[in-house]
XYZ file of C-alpha atoms in Angstrom:
71
model
C -80.645 37.277 -19.589
C -83.253 37.832 -16.366
C -80.622 34.583 -15.036
C -77.398 36.510 -14.891
C -75.931 37.780 -12.065
C -72.646 39.381 -11.200
C -70.627 37.869 -9.083
C -70.762 41.162 -6.818
C -74.031 40.072 -5.449
C -72.576 36.942 -3.532
C -69.867 39.527 -1.457
C -69.828 35.758 0.676
C -68.179 32.731 -0.171
C -67.049 30.013 1.382
C -63.307 29.208 0.742
C -64.441 26.151 -1.158
C -66.955 27.445 -2.932
C -63.824 30.527 -3.631
C -61.772 27.600 -5.194
C -64.747 25.751 -7.743
C -65.310 29.446 -9.047
C -61.648 30.660 -9.397
C -61.129 26.782 -10.942
C -64.555 27.954 -13.462
C -62.629 30.900 -14.220
C -59.529 29.891 -15.059
C -61.281 27.263 -17.102
C -62.726 30.374 -19.551
C -59.362 32.195 -19.654
C -57.470 29.085 -21.145
C -60.428 28.185 -23.643
C -60.256 32.048 -24.713
C -56.649 31.822 -25.001
C -56.111 28.840 -26.807
C -58.771 30.528 -28.937
C -56.215 33.396 -28.925
C -58.627 35.819 -27.586
C -57.401 38.301 -24.208
C -60.110 39.771 -21.997
C -58.338 42.564 -20.227
C -60.641 44.092 -18.010
C -61.301 41.381 -15.746
C -62.699 42.063 -12.174
C -65.974 40.438 -11.075
C -68.125 43.036 -12.542
C -67.109 41.102 -15.942
C -68.090 37.506 -13.212
C -71.543 36.632 -14.621
C -73.582 33.468 -12.587
C -75.500 31.157 -14.880
C -78.396 30.881 -12.399
C -78.720 32.957 -8.864
C -77.147 29.992 -7.215
C -73.188 30.651 -5.916
C -73.006 27.063 -7.352
C -73.584 28.312 -10.532
C -71.999 27.966 -14.205
C -69.540 31.441 -14.603
C -69.986 33.792 -17.826
C -67.505 35.968 -19.019
C -69.281 39.668 -20.015
C -67.707 42.570 -21.442
C -64.967 41.673 -23.582
C -65.011 45.442 -25.390
C -61.708 45.992 -24.736
C -60.364 42.553 -25.494
C -58.031 41.307 -28.413
C -57.018 38.685 -30.172
C -53.363 37.104 -29.813
C -51.628 34.748 -32.027
C -51.620 31.373 -29.307
């Protein structure tokens, strides 16, 4: 949607903001892996923000190269 902003739009993050975002990313990846999905193309371009705020929840995009694994 129109609110999805690429992580790349927010190039300068404080250490605290980066830690929060990294923890969210690890939770998203764990959820994917728990469901047997391996993303296989993780890069800043594929990490989206739900809103324009730096504190926005993240969303992972572009699962074209994803594959299923046995959890």
